[in-house]
Amino acid sequence: MIGFVPKTHLRYVQFKTRYATDKTDTVTVIEMFLVLVVVLSLGLAQGGTWSNPTCAPGRHTITHLFEWKWSDIAAECERFLGPYGYCGVQISPPNENRVVTSPNRPWWERYQPVSYKLTTRSGNEDDFRDMVQRCNKVNVRVYADVVINHMTGSGGSGTGTGGSHWDGNSLSYPGVPFSSWDFNSGSECQTGDGNIHNYNDPNEVRNCRLVSLVDLKLSKDYVRDTVAGYLNHLISLGVAGFRVDAAKHMWPGDLRSVFGRLNGLNTAYFPSGTKPFIYQEVIDMGHEAIHASEYTGFARVTNFIYGIKLADVFRHRNQAKWLRTWGQQWGMPNSNDVVVFIDNHDNQRGHGGGGGVLTFFEPRAYKMATEFMLAHPYGFTRVMSSYKWNRNIQGGDDINNWQGPPHNGDMSIKGATIQSDMSCGNGWVCEHRWRQIYNMVAFRNVVMGTTMANWWDNGDYAIAFSRGNKGFIVINAGTTDINVNLQTGLPQGTYCDVISGDYNNGGCTGNQVHVGGDGHAHFHISHSSDDPVVAIHIGAKKGSEKKVTT
């Protein structure tokens, strides 16, 4: 989600991070019951879920290439994401958006739709189609970030990235077309100015404007049909699913109705009848008036508790030994209901969910947290891939968090250049290309379907566990060295540590770990190491001919 203009941007942050007390919402209960009756009578609930990932077999992690151009994503699918085992890529909103020149082309302008034409700074519809086709051909799925709660801010007018006129004062969006009849008004929102003021009131959160962004009337069939038409167009081009922005600000029944109008995925790439994979942005830190559980059961939600709690551990605010019970026992939803992440494009800038997460600005702790995420069985995993911006912290806030992607003099987005060490240049961070991360993506692919076993901890910040008999990881996040013999659960042999190096042509470019006939191995990890983690798995066993990253 995004801010509107700099003046209201801070209000947006305050709204998104404010905790609310629990409150029974009888309107929601009644609405959900009526929607369920209608859905069942229309046969729209066949299959009953949009929660199943649409990955190619053997792939289980996506990355968010935030603000990349479509042509660059297509190339990245072919040269890296496909060969290194990524399931898919989340892309920035592909629809026409407002052009914001003050501040100069901020990232959040893409979260103010003008129409559903596929023309943005990332490219046009031809570029988009080419990207999706090329990514699918190498078994990398495309998940579009879709903004369907609102259009632009209520003030001003202009021309969007695709040439469409818009007028936020008169609520005129002829590029769709939407008119004033298609937005919530005083009949639905009783706050006077139409904006959200009380996050303890679920009706206000869902029927009023988020920081002056004009709120679509998703209860109206024309709006539902139009939004579904946009999503179905993306599906026809080969998109595999959607991240739904600001889902918390829409009624669950309205979303179910929209999702029920969606077609099966394009049969050129998917089996007939395959439903799109949908994950909804619902910020629920455990004390919200709106609960993530209202949105699970028919689609997944993005788990914001996850990254905050792991940041506490790897910043030494909570001992790693407690991660033994990581998951639902920490107050988080069922594993099959969530997409998990260390940070996202919002909270790495201090927005949605209250900030406080680990980011690429703290690379050592960030890598450890990501390695844990990819090793642990909880949730469907997403890796952030960022660009750099010039941080300027004043009063605890980063006043430069609005800055858009690396750009040329004409404000066109710069491509991510690839260096000889596989890292990115031109201002792109590319965490998805960090060895410690892409090798753990492969680790997760190998161990998927196994449970956590052989837990060990030193009573403090050093932990280890296996994934069945397929993989084993040791993390020393503490202040003392560890020098221990541990039961790995793995078959006897010599394994490549995929944190210190790669597995190539049957050999190791990094450290090696010998597992004895009884499954035990010795681990010595310095607390001061740049990478105080060791990870081994059966796909990187020395002498094996199988390449697990393809």
XYZ file of C-alpha atoms in Angstrom:
550
model
C 0.000 0.000 0.000
C 1.090 3.593 -0.494
C 0.805 7.204 0.512
C -1.133 9.827 -1.424
C 0.984 12.986 -1.431
C 3.859 13.901 0.896
C 1.506 15.844 3.173
C -0.676 12.824 3.809
C 2.044 10.201 3.520
C 2.781 10.322 7.259
C -0.910 9.961 8.017
C -0.901 6.812 5.937
C 1.965 5.406 7.987
C 0.153 6.211 11.214
C -3.051 4.576 10.005
C -1.353 1.410 8.800
C 0.672 0.887 11.962
C -2.003 1.704 14.517
C -3.203 -1.215 16.618
C -6.912 -1.582 17.267
C -8.846 -3.457 19.938
C -10.876 -6.520 19.084
C -14.451 -5.752 18.191
C -17.240 -8.055 17.080
C -18.548 -7.085 13.671
C -22.054 -8.429 13.252
C -22.363 -6.809 9.827
C -19.422 -8.861 8.595
C -20.907 -12.082 9.992
C -24.260 -11.468 8.337
C -22.647 -10.415 5.062
C -20.357 -13.443 4.976
C -23.319 -15.772 5.588
C -25.327 -14.198 2.777
C -22.353 -14.257 0.423
C -21.723 -17.911 1.228
C -25.335 -18.767 0.391
C -25.133 -16.894 -2.916
C -21.748 -18.373 -3.813
C -22.887 -21.913 -3.139
C -26.112 -21.423 -5.074
C -24.181 -20.091 -8.071
C -21.606 -22.849 -7.942
C -18.797 -20.312 -7.583
C -17.248 -22.093 -4.607
C -16.253 -25.156 -6.600
C -12.762 -25.993 -5.410
C -13.311 -23.534 -2.548
C -9.914 -21.864 -2.538
C -7.414 -19.633 -4.270
C -4.727 -20.589 -1.741
C -2.757 -23.166 -3.679
C 0.554 -21.978 -5.146
C 0.744 -22.391 -8.908
C 4.468 -23.150 -8.980
C 6.017 -25.570 -11.422
C 6.849 -28.873 -9.658
C 9.796 -28.719 -7.284
C 9.766 -24.928 -6.821
C 8.549 -23.276 -3.633
C 9.764 -19.657 -3.283
C 8.988 -16.421 -5.106
C 10.893 -13.156 -5.195
C 9.574 -9.608 -5.479
C 11.474 -7.735 -8.188
C 10.207 -4.385 -6.960
C 9.923 -1.717 -9.693
C 11.799 -3.702 -12.343
C 11.045 -3.212 -16.037
C 9.192 -6.048 -17.775
C 12.048 -6.613 -20.232
C 14.540 -6.935 -17.374
C 12.293 -9.371 -15.497
C 11.996 -11.524 -18.622
C 15.777 -11.644 -18.892
C 16.145 -12.392 -15.179
C 13.701 -15.290 -15.439
C 15.804 -16.825 -18.206
C 19.296 -16.207 -16.847
C 18.744 -16.613 -13.084
C 15.305 -17.274 -11.588
C 14.666 -20.313 -13.755
C 18.129 -21.907 -13.456
C 18.316 -21.255 -9.697
C 14.997 -22.812 -8.787
C 12.707 -19.876 -8.015
C 9.002 -20.583 -8.383
C 8.034 -17.119 -9.505
C 8.279 -13.378 -9.387
C 5.966 -10.790 -7.862
C 5.873 -7.709 -10.071
C 4.868 -4.117 -9.406
C 1.302 -3.073 -10.366
C 1.040 -3.414 -14.164
C -1.858 -1.018 -14.739
C -1.800 2.637 -15.731
C -1.149 4.908 -12.766
C -1.001 8.558 -11.826
C 2.199 10.456 -12.647
C 3.525 12.198 -9.526
C 6.171 14.860 -10.121
C 6.446 16.233 -6.580
C 8.252 14.415 -5.100
C 9.861 13.304 -8.317
C 8.267 10.010 -9.452
C 8.017 8.248 -6.063
C 7.542 4.482 -5.952
C 4.051 4.888 -4.481
C 2.629 6.582 -7.569
C 2.122 3.077 -8.956
C -0.409 2.435 -6.208
C -2.736 5.150 -7.531
C -4.554 3.589 -10.519
C -5.892 5.674 -13.384
C -7.116 2.804 -15.565
C -6.524 -0.887 -16.135
C -4.523 -0.353 -19.316
C -1.200 -2.167 -19.121
C 1.082 0.839 -19.552
C 3.510 1.900 -16.817
C 7.137 2.884 -16.344
C 7.896 -0.853 -16.498
C 6.602 -1.158 -20.064
C 3.500 -1.532 -22.223
C 1.194 -4.485 -22.851
C 3.445 -5.986 -25.519
C 6.371 -5.870 -23.104
C 4.191 -7.405 -20.405
C 2.993 -10.234 -22.650
C 6.557 -11.010 -23.732
C 7.728 -11.119 -20.113
C 4.997 -13.500 -19.000
C 5.564 -15.831 -21.943
C 9.331 -15.929 -21.469
C 9.111 -16.459 -17.712
C 6.550 -19.259 -18.039
C 8.722 -21.011 -20.627
C 11.462 -21.397 -18.008
C 8.970 -22.452 -15.287
C 8.964 -19.091 -13.487
C 5.466 -17.860 -12.650
C 4.383 -14.209 -12.658
C 2.294 -12.835 -9.770
C 0.891 -9.361 -10.335
C 0.483 -6.845 -7.525
C -3.069 -5.565 -8.093
C -4.618 -2.393 -6.666
C -8.406 -2.780 -6.657
C -9.454 -0.985 -3.459
C -9.180 2.534 -4.838
C -8.071 4.800 -7.664
C -6.057 8.037 -7.263
C -6.291 10.590 -4.500
C -9.421 12.715 -4.321
C -7.653 15.968 -5.159
C -6.350 17.085 -8.509
C -6.515 15.774 -12.031
C -4.114 14.817 -14.756
C -3.006 12.261 -17.303
C -1.799 8.791 -16.405
C 1.144 6.750 -17.645
C -1.008 5.415 -20.487
C -2.401 8.778 -21.614
C -5.774 8.483 -19.849
C -7.294 11.566 -18.248
C -8.464 11.401 -14.640
C -10.176 13.789 -12.238
C -10.119 12.914 -8.560
C -12.432 15.783 -7.656
C -15.315 14.648 -9.862
C -14.372 10.946 -9.560
C -14.017 10.621 -13.303
C -11.823 7.842 -14.701
C -12.883 7.444 -18.346
C -10.003 5.087 -19.065
C -11.853 2.342 -17.158
C -14.546 3.834 -17.201
C -15.512 4.664 -13.598
C -17.688 7.611 -12.553
C -18.881 8.993 -9.216
C -21.522 6.243 -9.108
C -18.797 3.643 -8.682
C -17.285 4.923 -5.430
C -18.299 4.747 -1.789
C -19.902 7.973 -0.601
C -21.673 9.307 2.472
C -24.137 6.432 2.297
C -21.361 3.973 3.097
C -18.912 6.196 4.989
C -20.164 8.527 7.728
C -16.923 10.297 8.651
C -17.898 13.591 7.026
C -14.762 14.042 4.947
C -14.915 10.471 3.617
C -11.549 9.460 5.078
C -10.658 6.783 7.628
C -10.118 8.185 11.104
C -10.945 5.292 13.451
C -9.126 2.012 12.828
C -11.158 0.446 15.640
C -14.201 0.566 13.352
C -14.096 -2.153 10.646
C -16.908 -0.453 8.707
C -14.941 2.770 8.501
C -11.738 0.975 7.524
C -13.500 -0.768 4.648
C -15.975 1.859 3.449
C -13.970 5.076 3.784
C -10.945 6.465 1.986
C -7.438 5.393 2.900
C -5.512 8.698 3.083
C -7.873 10.371 0.591
C -7.580 7.615 -2.048
C -11.014 7.398 -3.641
C -12.631 4.175 -2.458
C -14.227 1.888 -5.044
C -17.699 0.536 -4.288
C -16.779 -3.125 -4.555
C -20.271 -4.101 -3.423
C -21.544 -2.965 -6.825
C -21.772 -5.588 -9.578
C -20.434 -3.245 -12.271
C -17.320 -2.543 -10.196
C -16.878 -6.230 -9.405
C -17.252 -7.170 -13.062
C -14.823 -4.464 -14.163
C -12.169 -5.444 -11.626
C -12.597 -9.126 -12.465
C -12.298 -8.242 -16.153
C -8.930 -6.620 -15.471
C -7.709 -9.663 -13.539
C -9.023 -12.035 -16.193
C -7.127 -10.094 -18.853
C -3.931 -10.665 -16.869
C -4.847 -14.346 -16.529
C -5.351 -14.609 -20.292
C -1.803 -13.305 -20.769
C -0.429 -16.088 -18.571
C -0.249 -14.537 -15.096
C -0.306 -17.205 -12.365
C -1.851 -15.237 -9.520
C -2.148 -11.997 -7.607
C -0.944 -10.128 -4.560
C -4.008 -8.060 -3.575
C -3.035 -4.661 -2.203
C -4.945 -3.191 0.770
C -7.219 -6.244 1.125
C -7.851 -5.221 4.723
C -9.719 -2.200 3.338
C -12.194 -4.357 1.393
C -14.942 -6.595 2.703
C -14.069 -10.317 2.556
C -17.417 -10.991 0.892
C -16.690 -8.478 -1.865
C -13.311 -10.053 -2.529
C -14.790 -13.544 -2.644
C -17.312 -12.311 -5.160
C -14.583 -10.843 -7.372
C -12.426 -13.960 -7.098
C -15.448 -16.087 -7.952
C -15.630 -14.309 -11.309
C -12.078 -15.266 -12.259
C -11.260 -17.698 -15.026
C -8.951 -20.665 -14.749
C -5.335 -20.015 -15.649
C -4.112 -20.008 -19.238
C -3.962 -23.626 -20.411
C -0.890 -22.892 -22.499
C 1.040 -22.980 -19.222
C -1.234 -24.604 -16.622
C -3.514 -27.661 -16.367
C -7.130 -26.944 -17.269
C -9.154 -25.528 -14.389
C -6.164 -24.325 -12.363
C -7.192 -21.462 -10.085
C -4.973 -18.392 -9.684
C -2.887 -18.215 -6.513
C -4.084 -15.237 -4.460
C -2.440 -13.708 -1.412
C -3.991 -10.672 0.237
C -2.326 -7.806 2.076
C -3.956 -7.937 5.507
C -1.898 -6.269 8.229
C -2.880 -8.025 11.454
C -0.317 -7.779 14.239
C -2.566 -9.625 16.674
C -4.376 -6.578 18.081
C -6.390 -5.439 15.081
C -10.113 -4.807 14.781
C -9.889 -6.599 11.444
C -8.443 -10.098 11.621
C -6.467 -12.006 9.019
C -8.669 -15.021 9.759
C -11.558 -13.218 8.029
C -9.634 -13.507 4.762
C -8.184 -17.010 5.045
C -10.067 -20.097 3.947
C -10.571 -18.770 0.428
C -7.135 -17.172 -0.218
C -3.864 -16.615 1.631
C -2.779 -13.535 3.563
C 0.601 -11.864 3.962
C 1.919 -12.546 7.474
C 3.316 -9.311 8.903
C 4.009 -10.755 12.362
C 6.596 -13.068 10.841
C 9.299 -10.562 9.920
C 8.826 -8.457 13.056
C 9.313 -11.452 15.374
C 12.351 -12.743 13.476
C 13.888 -9.270 13.606
C 13.567 -9.414 17.400
C 15.486 -12.697 17.458
C 18.312 -11.723 15.138
C 18.698 -8.327 16.837
C 19.103 -10.148 20.172
C 15.800 -9.029 21.654
C 14.478 -12.582 21.981
C 16.490 -15.782 22.222
C 16.717 -18.007 19.155
C 16.049 -21.108 21.264
C 12.364 -20.160 21.347
C 12.163 -20.666 17.570
C 11.663 -24.361 18.299
C 7.919 -23.636 18.425
C 7.945 -21.174 15.501
C 4.630 -20.906 13.673
C 1.075 -21.009 14.967
C 2.243 -21.184 18.590
C 3.575 -17.665 18.090
C 0.061 -16.395 17.347
C 0.356 -16.676 13.583
C -2.169 -18.232 11.153
C -2.022 -21.773 9.812
C 1.006 -22.429 7.610
C -1.188 -23.092 4.568
C -2.907 -19.713 4.923
C 0.093 -17.397 4.687
C 2.821 -15.947 2.529
C 5.839 -15.160 4.720
C 8.720 -12.727 4.261
C 11.453 -10.965 6.200
C 10.583 -7.547 4.740
C 8.530 -6.088 1.924
C 8.531 -2.863 -0.072
C 6.374 -1.133 2.551
C 7.824 -2.109 5.913
C 11.457 -1.888 4.813
C 10.653 1.832 4.550
C 8.946 1.970 7.956
C 5.417 1.669 6.550
C 2.711 -1.008 6.934
C 3.076 -3.193 10.011
C 5.055 -0.631 11.970
C 8.475 -1.061 10.413
C 11.190 -2.502 12.609
C 11.984 -5.307 10.193
C 15.403 -6.419 9.031
C 16.456 -5.146 5.608
C 19.452 -5.173 3.307
C 20.830 -2.269 5.352
C 21.666 -4.928 8.024
C 23.000 -7.653 5.729
C 24.443 -10.088 8.298
C 21.294 -10.395 10.412
C 19.119 -10.187 7.296
C 20.846 -13.171 5.724
C 20.482 -15.244 8.901
C 16.773 -14.459 9.173
C 16.225 -15.307 5.502
C 18.206 -18.542 5.839
C 16.017 -19.532 8.782
C 12.859 -18.665 6.831
C 13.869 -20.773 3.852
C 14.913 -23.713 6.044
C 11.806 -23.759 8.244
C 8.604 -25.454 6.990
C 6.174 -22.679 7.957
C 4.395 -20.733 5.217
C 4.938 -20.030 1.530
C 8.133 -17.996 1.230
C 8.821 -14.735 -0.595
C 12.254 -13.091 -0.940
C 12.488 -9.317 -1.280
C 14.648 -7.809 -4.032
C 15.250 -4.111 -3.515
C 16.904 -1.041 -4.928
C 19.015 1.409 -2.951
C 17.769 4.788 -1.814
C 19.443 7.597 0.089
C 18.252 7.136 3.642
C 17.894 10.281 5.709
C 16.669 9.513 9.222
C 15.163 12.486 11.020
C 13.171 12.075 14.207
C 13.106 8.334 13.715
C 11.601 8.568 10.217
C 13.309 8.223 6.865
C 12.300 11.358 4.973
C 13.642 9.854 1.737
C 11.550 6.686 1.866
C 9.498 7.958 -1.074
C 12.361 7.709 -3.564
C 11.590 5.757 -6.712
C 13.766 3.222 -8.538
C 17.101 4.020 -10.213
C 16.320 6.131 -13.268
C 17.764 7.924 -16.233
C 17.556 11.658 -16.876
C 14.161 11.267 -18.548
C 12.878 9.380 -15.455
C 12.791 6.051 -17.279
C 13.773 3.123 -15.042
C 17.378 1.966 -15.288
C 18.012 -1.687 -15.966
C 19.759 -3.845 -13.384
C 23.229 -4.581 -14.688
C 24.782 -7.935 -13.709
C 28.337 -7.951 -12.349
C 30.940 -10.706 -12.736
C 30.200 -11.963 -9.193
C 26.465 -12.262 -10.117
C 25.497 -9.221 -8.011
C 23.593 -6.272 -9.456
C 24.718 -2.781 -10.365
C 23.014 0.481 -11.357
C 21.633 0.980 -7.851
C 19.865 -2.383 -7.532
C 20.441 -4.509 -4.405
C 19.128 -7.852 -5.737
C 18.972 -9.820 -2.476
C 17.558 -12.708 -4.509
C 21.026 -13.051 -6.072
C 22.915 -13.278 -2.772
C 24.541 -16.733 -2.564
C 23.301 -17.282 0.986
C 19.745 -16.735 -0.242
C 19.573 -18.424 -3.657
C 21.280 -21.536 -2.278
C 18.680 -21.694 0.502
C 15.952 -21.419 -2.136
C 17.431 -24.633 -3.551
C 17.614 -26.088 -0.011
C 13.884 -25.469 0.427
C 13.126 -27.110 -2.918
C 15.019 -30.235 -1.834
C 13.533 -30.602 1.669
C 9.926 -29.674 0.850
C 7.445 -32.164 2.280
C 9.570 -33.048 5.308
C 9.018 -31.928 8.892
C 11.411 -30.263 11.299
C 13.439 -32.780 13.349
C 16.681 -33.160 15.327
C 16.307 -29.791 17.032
C 19.297 -28.525 19.014
C 20.040 -25.261 20.795
C 22.624 -24.031 23.252
C 20.015 -22.410 25.453
C 20.643 -19.046 23.853
C 21.178 -17.862 20.252
C 22.623 -20.957 18.577
C 20.156 -23.392 17.005
C 20.112 -26.305 14.584
C 17.492 -28.569 13.032
C 16.994 -30.972 10.185
C 14.254 -31.253 7.601
C 13.564 -34.957 7.814
C 16.548 -36.802 6.358
C 17.090 -34.319 3.506
C 18.616 -31.153 4.956
C 20.251 -29.709 8.070
C 21.042 -26.143 9.146
C 23.040 -24.656 12.021
C 22.753 -20.961 12.927
C 25.001 -19.245 15.451
C 23.427 -15.867 16.113
C 25.066 -15.606 19.528
C 28.159 -13.979 21.008
C 30.225 -17.131 21.595
C 31.623 -19.759 19.235
C 29.987 -23.164 18.962
C 32.000 -26.371 18.602
C 29.626 -29.332 18.691
C 28.786 -32.751 17.281
C 25.160 -32.840 16.161
C 22.728 -35.409 14.823
C 21.886 -34.258 11.294
C 19.499 -37.043 10.304
C 21.255 -37.197 6.907
C 22.762 -40.216 5.183
C 26.507 -40.767 5.474
C 28.655 -38.759 3.097
C 30.437 -35.479 2.445
C 28.223 -32.454 1.832
C 28.834 -28.954 0.518
C 27.990 -26.132 2.898
C 25.784 -24.031 0.619
C 26.246 -20.899 2.739
C 30.023 -20.600 2.313
C 29.988 -21.712 -1.322
C 28.174 -23.421 -4.154
C 27.748 -27.016 -5.234
C 29.184 -27.308 -8.743
C 29.898 -30.337 -10.933
C 29.812 -32.716 -8.010
C 32.197 -30.631 -5.889
C 32.183 -27.793 -3.371
C 33.464 -24.253 -3.817
C 33.037 -23.599 -0.085
C 33.378 -25.603 3.111
C 32.572 -29.303 3.394
C 30.776 -31.240 6.127
C 31.298 -34.980 6.678
C 28.317 -36.882 8.049
C 29.171 -40.217 9.671
C 27.325 -43.483 9.463
C 25.374 -42.606 12.611
C 24.177 -39.294 11.098
C 26.387 -37.125 13.288
C 28.615 -34.296 12.031
C 30.933 -31.790 13.653
C 30.252 -28.054 13.430
C 32.553 -25.230 14.489
C 31.058 -21.786 13.827
C 32.678 -18.587 15.007
C 30.303 -16.021 16.428
C 32.223 -13.309 14.574
C 31.933 -14.924 11.145
C 30.353 -12.862 8.390
C 28.147 -15.893 7.725
C 27.707 -17.778 11.007
C 25.509 -20.412 9.368
C 26.101 -23.874 7.881
C 23.479 -25.570 5.683
C 23.745 -28.946 3.968
C 21.265 -31.037 1.984
C 21.144 -34.215 -0.059
C 21.055 -32.297 -3.344
C 24.515 -30.891 -2.598
C 26.197 -34.114 -1.550
C 29.720 -34.366 -2.909
C 29.921 -36.626 -5.919
C 26.234 -36.377 -6.755
C 25.522 -35.696 -10.402
C 22.135 -34.094 -9.825
C 21.915 -30.331 -10.137
C 19.144 -29.277 -7.779
C 18.753 -25.682 -8.914
C 17.169 -26.415 -12.287
